[in-house]
Amino acid sequence: MTNTYPQALTIAGSDSDGSAGMQADLHTFFARGVYGASVITACVAGNSYGIHASVPLPTNFIDQEFQDLAADYHIRAAKTGMLADSELINDVVRNYQAADFGPLVVDPVIMTKHGNQLLEESAFETLRKQLLPLATVLTPNFYEVEKIAETTIHTDADMVAAAQKMQAMGAKNIIAKGSHAIADQTTVRDFVLLESGDSFWLSEPYHATDRVNGTGDSLSACITAELAKGTPMKQAITIAKAFVNTAIGNPIDVAHKFGPINHWAAQERTYD
Ligand code: PXL
């Protein structure tokens, strides 16, 4: 067959308004020329104002999703998003270990931009102990860095120390996303710590827009798509950062409050 596309997998929650979660992952996979399969872990009902209901799916159903994909698809990279609770984390860890789905990008989804908690507090330890050691790449946002590393971040040095702590927990490569609040309000700086020990800061302009739903999902999905294509790690991370920044910088007129980012704009440009 001539039309072959690398296959990637998102293991995540469904977001009914399509702005975040699995839907943002699949938009991103498509935009980067990668076929997307999906193991749904939970369903969330919400819109740009917030999340109004959430149900985890039964683990025996999730097991079946994994088995069906393993029996038929050639998944080259996978990512996790919303995992809701300890039981789901343990189930996903067991299934991922039994499968051969390539590198794993862990987006440690804890809280939405609206302030809705998507991971039970009691599951933080399971996340640290069971999932982090499997992470080829970990993509925490500022808030998640503080929660996972059990620290508060005020300075660049705090961020570096937190990333090192998360690497000591087993995550191989880390992109710890900064907050414009600790930068100069015009740029957002993320700290990248690679498996080799090399590290660098990534800077992108800060866009004052409320069309920012699904940024973390899309960043981790873009890294996953690039790894599925065989892009080297450092380049996969820098493409993903530029991809999301382009999607934030070209807002679309969808919904009333915290709307989706623009995957079309990110798809159209080229990346080095
Ligand atoms: O962006 C975080 C996120 C992840 N997963 C699901 C979500 C959200 C945010 O709304 O709904 C299912």
CSV table of C-alpha atoms and ligand atoms in Angstrom, one decimal:
chain,number,residue,atom,x,y,z
A,1,MET,CA,0.0,0.0,0.0
A,2,THR,CA,1.4,3.4,-0.9
A,3,ASN,CA,-0.6,5.6,1.4
A,4,THR,CA,0.8,4.7,4.8
A,5,TYR,CA,0.8,7.0,7.7
A,6,PRO,CA,2.5,6.5,11.1
A,7,GLN,CA,0.0,5.5,13.7
A,8,ALA,CA,-0.1,7.1,17.2
A,9,LEU,CA,-2.4,6.5,20.2
A,10,THR,CA,-4.0,8.9,22.6
A,11,ILE,CA,-5.1,7.4,26.0
A,12,ALA,CA,-7.3,10.2,27.3
A,13,GLY,CA,-10.6,11.6,28.2
A,14,SER,CA,-13.2,12.8,25.7
A,15,ASP,CA,-14.1,16.5,26.0
A,16,SER,CA,-17.6,17.1,24.6
A,17,ASP,CA,-16.8,20.6,23.2
A,18,GLY,CA,-13.9,19.3,21.2
A,19,SER,CA,-11.4,21.9,22.5
A,20,ALA,CA,-9.3,19.7,24.8
A,21,GLY,CA,-8.6,16.1,25.8
A,22,MET,CA,-8.8,13.4,23.2
A,23,GLN,CA,-10.3,15.7,20.5
A,24,ALA,CA,-7.4,18.1,20.7
A,25,ASP,CA,-5.0,15.2,20.5
A,26,LEU,CA,-6.7,13.8,17.4
A,27,HIS,CA,-6.8,17.3,15.7
A,28,THR,CA,-3.1,17.5,16.4
A,29,PHE,CA,-2.2,14.1,15.1
A,30,PHE,CA,-4.2,14.8,11.9
A,31,ALA,CA,-2.4,18.2,11.5
A,32,ARG,CA,1.0,16.5,11.7
A,33,GLY,CA,0.1,13.8,9.2
A,34,VAL,CA,-0.2,11.0,11.7
A,35,TYR,CA,-3.1,8.5,12.0
A,36,GLY,CA,-4.7,8.7,15.5
A,37,ALA,CA,-6.2,5.8,17.5
A,38,SER,CA,-7.9,6.4,20.8
A,39,VAL,CA,-8.3,4.6,24.1
A,40,ILE,CA,-11.0,6.6,25.9
A,41,THR,CA,-10.5,6.6,29.7
A,42,ALA,CA,-13.3,9.0,30.8
A,43,CYS,CA,-16.0,11.2,29.3
A,44,VAL,CA,-16.3,14.8,30.2
A,45,ALA,CA,-19.4,17.0,29.5
A,46,GLY,CA,-18.5,20.7,29.2
A,47,ASN,CA,-18.2,23.7,27.0
A,48,SER,CA,-16.1,26.9,27.0
A,49,TYR,CA,-17.5,27.9,30.4
A,50,GLY,CA,-16.4,24.8,32.2
A,51,ILE,CA,-16.9,21.1,32.9
A,52,HIS,CA,-20.2,20.1,34.2
A,53,ALA,CA,-20.0,16.3,34.5
A,54,SER,CA,-17.4,13.6,34.2
A,55,VAL,CA,-17.5,9.8,34.3
A,56,PRO,CA,-14.6,7.3,34.2
A,57,LEU,CA,-15.0,4.3,32.0
A,58,PRO,CA,-14.9,0.8,33.4
A,59,THR,CA,-11.5,-0.8,33.4
A,60,ASN,CA,-12.6,-3.9,31.6
A,61,PHE,CA,-13.8,-1.7,28.7
A,62,ILE,CA,-10.4,0.1,28.7
A,63,ASP,CA,-8.7,-3.3,28.6
A,64,GLN,CA,-10.7,-4.3,25.6
A,65,GLU,CA,-9.8,-1.0,23.8
A,66,PHE,CA,-6.1,-1.8,24.3
A,67,GLN,CA,-6.4,-5.4,23.2
A,68,ASP,CA,-8.3,-4.5,20.0
A,69,LEU,CA,-5.6,-1.9,19.1
A,70,ALA,CA,-2.7,-4.3,19.9
A,71,ALA,CA,-4.2,-7.0,17.8
A,72,ASP,CA,-4.6,-4.9,14.7
A,73,TYR,CA,-2.6,-1.6,14.7
A,74,HIS,CA,1.1,-0.7,14.6
A,75,ILE,CA,1.2,2.1,17.1
A,76,ARG,CA,4.6,3.8,17.1
A,77,ALA,CA,4.1,6.3,19.9
A,78,ALA,CA,1.4,6.9,22.6
A,79,LYS,CA,0.4,9.6,25.0
A,80,THR,CA,-1.7,9.8,28.2
A,81,GLY,CA,-4.1,12.6,29.1
A,82,MET,CA,-6.9,12.5,31.7
A,83,LEU,CA,-6.7,9.4,33.8
A,84,ALA,CA,-9.1,10.4,36.6
A,85,ASP,CA,-8.1,8.2,39.5
A,86,SER,CA,-5.6,5.6,40.8
A,87,GLU,CA,-7.6,2.6,39.4
A,88,LEU,CA,-7.4,4.0,35.9
A,89,ILE,CA,-3.7,4.9,36.2
A,90,ASN,CA,-2.9,1.4,37.3
A,91,ASP,CA,-5.0,-0.1,34.5
A,92,VAL,CA,-3.4,2.0,31.8
A,93,VAL,CA,0.1,1.2,33.2
A,94,ARG,CA,-0.6,-2.5,33.1
A,95,ASN,CA,-2.0,-2.4,29.5
A,96,TYR,CA,0.7,-0.1,28.2
A,97,GLN,CA,3.4,-2.5,29.6
A,98,ALA,CA,1.7,-5.5,28.0
A,99,ALA,CA,1.6,-3.7,24.6
A,100,ASP,CA,4.3,-2.6,22.2
A,101,PHE,CA,3.2,0.9,21.5
A,102,GLY,CA,6.6,2.7,21.4
A,103,PRO,CA,7.6,5.8,23.4
A,104,LEU,CA,5.1,7.2,25.9
A,105,VAL,CA,4.4,10.9,26.4
A,106,VAL,CA,2.8,11.5,29.8
A,107,ASP,CA,0.7,14.7,30.0
A,108,PRO,CA,0.0,14.6,33.8
A,109,VAL,CA,-3.5,16.2,33.5
A,110,ILE,CA,-4.5,17.4,36.9
A,111,MET,CA,-6.5,20.6,36.5
A,112,THR,CA,-8.3,22.4,33.6
A,113,LYS,CA,-7.9,26.0,32.8
A,114,HIS,CA,-11.3,26.6,34.4
A,115,GLY,CA,-10.1,25.1,37.7
A,116,ASN,CA,-11.9,21.7,37.4
A,117,GLN,CA,-9.9,18.9,38.9
A,118,LEU,CA,-9.5,16.0,36.5
A,119,LEU,CA,-7.3,13.8,38.7
A,120,GLU,CA,-8.3,12.8,42.2
A,121,GLU,CA,-5.8,14.1,44.8
A,122,SER,CA,-5.5,10.5,46.1
A,123,ALA,CA,-4.0,9.5,42.8
A,124,PHE,CA,-1.0,11.9,42.8
A,125,GLU,CA,1.2,9.2,44.4
A,126,THR,CA,0.1,6.6,41.9
A,127,LEU,CA,0.9,9.0,39.1
A,128,ARG,CA,4.4,9.6,40.6
A,129,LYS,CA,5.2,6.0,41.4
A,130,GLN,CA,3.5,4.0,38.6
A,131,LEU,CA,3.2,6.3,35.6
A,132,LEU,CA,6.2,8.6,35.7
A,133,PRO,CA,8.8,5.8,35.4
A,134,LEU,CA,7.2,4.9,32.1
A,135,ALA,CA,7.4,8.4,30.7
A,136,THR,CA,9.7,8.8,27.7
A,137,VAL,CA,8.5,12.5,27.9
A,138,LEU,CA,6.7,14.2,30.7
A,139,THR,CA,4.9,17.5,29.9
A,140,PRO,CA,3.7,19.1,33.1
A,141,ASN,CA,2.4,22.7,33.2
A,142,PHE,CA,3.5,25.1,35.9
A,143,TYR,CA,0.8,24.0,38.3
A,144,GLU,CA,1.4,20.3,37.7
A,145,VAL,CA,5.2,20.8,38.2
A,146,GLU,CA,4.4,22.2,41.7
A,147,LYS,CA,2.0,19.3,42.5
A,148,ILE,CA,4.2,16.5,41.2
A,149,ALA,CA,7.5,17.8,42.6
A,150,GLU,CA,5.8,19.0,45.8
A,151,THR,CA,7.4,22.4,45.7
A,152,THR,CA,6.6,26.0,44.8
A,153,ILE,CA,8.3,27.7,41.9
A,154,HIS,CA,9.4,31.3,42.1
A,155,THR,CA,12.6,31.4,40.1
A,156,ASP,CA,14.3,29.7,37.2
A,157,ALA,CA,16.5,27.7,39.6
A,158,ASP,CA,13.3,26.4,41.3
A,159,MET,CA,12.1,25.2,37.9
A,160,VAL,CA,15.4,23.5,37.2
A,161,ALA,CA,15.4,21.7,40.5
A,162,ALA,CA,11.8,20.5,40.1
A,163,ALA,CA,12.6,19.1,36.7
A,164,GLN,CA,15.6,17.3,38.1
A,165,LYS,CA,13.4,15.9,40.9
A,166,MET,CA,10.8,14.6,38.3
A,167,GLN,CA,13.6,13.0,36.3
A,168,ALA,CA,14.8,11.3,39.4
A,169,MET,CA,11.3,9.9,39.7
A,170,GLY,CA,11.9,8.1,36.4
A,171,ALA,CA,10.6,10.4,33.6
A,172,LYS,CA,13.4,10.5,30.9
A,173,ASN,CA,12.8,13.8,29.2
A,174,ILE,CA,10.8,16.7,30.6
A,175,ILE,CA,9.3,19.8,29.3
A,176,ALA,CA,8.2,21.8,32.3
A,177,LYS,CA,6.0,24.6,31.1
A,178,GLY,CA,6.5,28.0,32.5
A,179,SER,CA,4.0,30.7,33.4
A,180,HIS,CA,4.1,34.1,31.9
A,181,ALA,CA,3.5,35.3,35.5
A,182,ILE,CA,7.0,34.4,36.4
A,183,ALA,CA,8.5,35.7,33.2
A,184,ASP,CA,8.1,39.2,31.8
A,185,GLN,CA,4.5,39.0,30.7
A,186,THR,CA,5.5,39.0,27.0
A,187,THR,CA,7.2,35.7,26.8
A,188,VAL,CA,6.4,32.2,28.1
A,189,ARG,CA,9.5,30.1,28.9
A,190,ASP,CA,9.5,26.4,29.3
A,191,PHE,CA,12.4,24.4,30.7
A,192,VAL,CA,13.5,21.3,28.9
A,193,LEU,CA,15.6,18.6,30.5
A,194,LEU,CA,16.7,15.8,28.2
A,195,GLU,CA,17.6,12.2,29.1
A,196,SER,CA,21.2,13.0,28.3
A,197,GLY,CA,21.3,15.6,31.1
A,198,ASP,CA,21.4,18.4,28.5
A,199,SER,CA,18.9,21.2,29.2
A,200,PHE,CA,17.7,24.4,27.6
A,201,TRP,CA,14.9,27.0,27.9
A,202,LEU,CA,12.3,27.4,25.1
A,203,SER,CA,10.8,30.9,24.7
A,204,GLU,CA,7.7,31.8,22.7
A,205,PRO,CA,5.7,35.1,22.7
A,206,TYR,CA,2.8,35.3,25.2
A,207,HIS,CA,-0.5,35.8,23.5
A,208,ALA,CA,-3.2,37.5,25.7
A,209,THR,CA,-6.2,35.5,24.5
A,210,ASP,CA,-8.8,33.3,26.1
A,211,ARG,CA,-8.7,30.8,23.2
A,212,VAL,CA,-6.3,28.6,25.1
A,213,ASN,CA,-8.2,25.4,25.7
A,214,GLY,CA,-6.3,22.2,24.8
A,215,THR,CA,-2.8,23.8,24.7
A,216,GLY,CA,-1.3,21.1,27.0
A,217,ASP,CA,-3.1,18.3,25.2
A,218,SER,CA,-1.9,19.6,21.8
A,219,LEU,CA,1.7,20.1,22.9
A,220,SER,CA,2.0,16.5,24.2
A,221,ALA,CA,0.0,15.2,21.2
A,222,CYS,CA,2.4,17.0,18.8
A,223,ILE,CA,5.4,15.5,20.5
A,224,THR,CA,3.8,12.1,20.3
A,225,ALA,CA,3.1,12.6,16.6
A,226,GLU,CA,6.7,13.6,15.9
A,227,LEU,CA,8.0,10.6,17.8
A,228,ALA,CA,5.7,8.3,15.8
A,229,LYS,CA,7.3,9.7,12.7
A,230,GLY,CA,10.8,9.2,14.1
A,231,THR,CA,11.7,12.8,14.7
A,232,PRO,CA,14.6,13.1,17.2
A,233,MET,CA,13.5,14.1,20.7
A,234,LYS,CA,14.9,17.7,20.9
A,235,GLN,CA,13.3,18.5,17.5
A,236,ALA,CA,10.0,16.9,18.4
A,237,ILE,CA,9.8,19.1,21.5
A,238,THR,CA,10.7,22.3,19.6
A,239,ILE,CA,8.3,21.6,16.8
A,240,ALA,CA,5.5,21.0,19.4
A,241,LYS,CA,6.2,24.2,21.2
A,242,ALA,CA,6.1,26.2,17.9
A,243,PHE,CA,3.0,24.3,16.8
A,244,VAL,CA,1.0,25.2,19.9
A,245,ASN,CA,2.2,28.8,19.9
A,246,THR,CA,1.0,29.2,16.3
A,247,ALA,CA,-2.3,27.7,17.3
A,248,ILE,CA,-2.7,30.1,20.2
A,249,GLY,CA,-1.5,33.1,18.2
A,250,ASN,CA,-4.2,32.8,15.5
A,251,PRO,CA,-7.4,32.6,17.6
A,252,ILE,CA,-10.7,31.3,16.0
A,253,ASP,CA,-14.2,32.6,16.8
A,254,VAL,CA,-15.6,29.4,18.4
A,255,ALA,CA,-17.6,29.5,21.6
A,256,HIS,CA,-17.9,32.3,24.2
A,257,LYS,CA,-15.3,31.9,26.9
A,258,PHE,CA,-12.2,29.7,27.0
A,259,GLY,CA,-12.3,28.6,23.4
A,260,PRO,CA,-10.2,26.1,21.4
A,261,ILE,CA,-6.8,26.9,19.8
A,262,ASN,CA,-6.4,27.0,16.0
A,263,HIS,CA,-5.0,23.7,14.8
A,264,TRP,CA,-5.4,24.8,11.1
A,265,ALA,CA,-3.0,27.7,11.5
A,266,ALA,CA,-0.5,25.4,13.1
A,267,GLN,CA,-1.0,22.8,10.4
A,268,GLU,CA,-0.4,25.3,7.6
A,269,ARG,CA,3.0,26.5,8.6
A,270,THR,CA,6.3,24.7,8.1
A,271,TYR,CA,8.7,23.7,10.9
A,272,ASP,CA,12.5,23.4,10.8
B,1,PXL,O1,-6.9,20.3,28.8
B,1,PXL,C1,-7.0,19.4,29.8
B,1,PXL,C2,-8.1,18.4,29.6
B,1,PXL,C3,-7.8,17.1,29.4
B,1,PXL,N1,-8.7,16.1,29.2
B,1,PXL,C4,-10.0,16.4,29.1
B,1,PXL,C5,-10.4,17.7,29.3
B,1,PXL,C6,-9.5,18.8,29.5
B,1,PXL,C7,-9.9,20.1,29.7
B,1,PXL,O2,-11.0,20.5,29.6
B,1,PXL,O3,-11.8,18.0,29.2
B,1,PXL,C8,-11.0,15.3,28.8
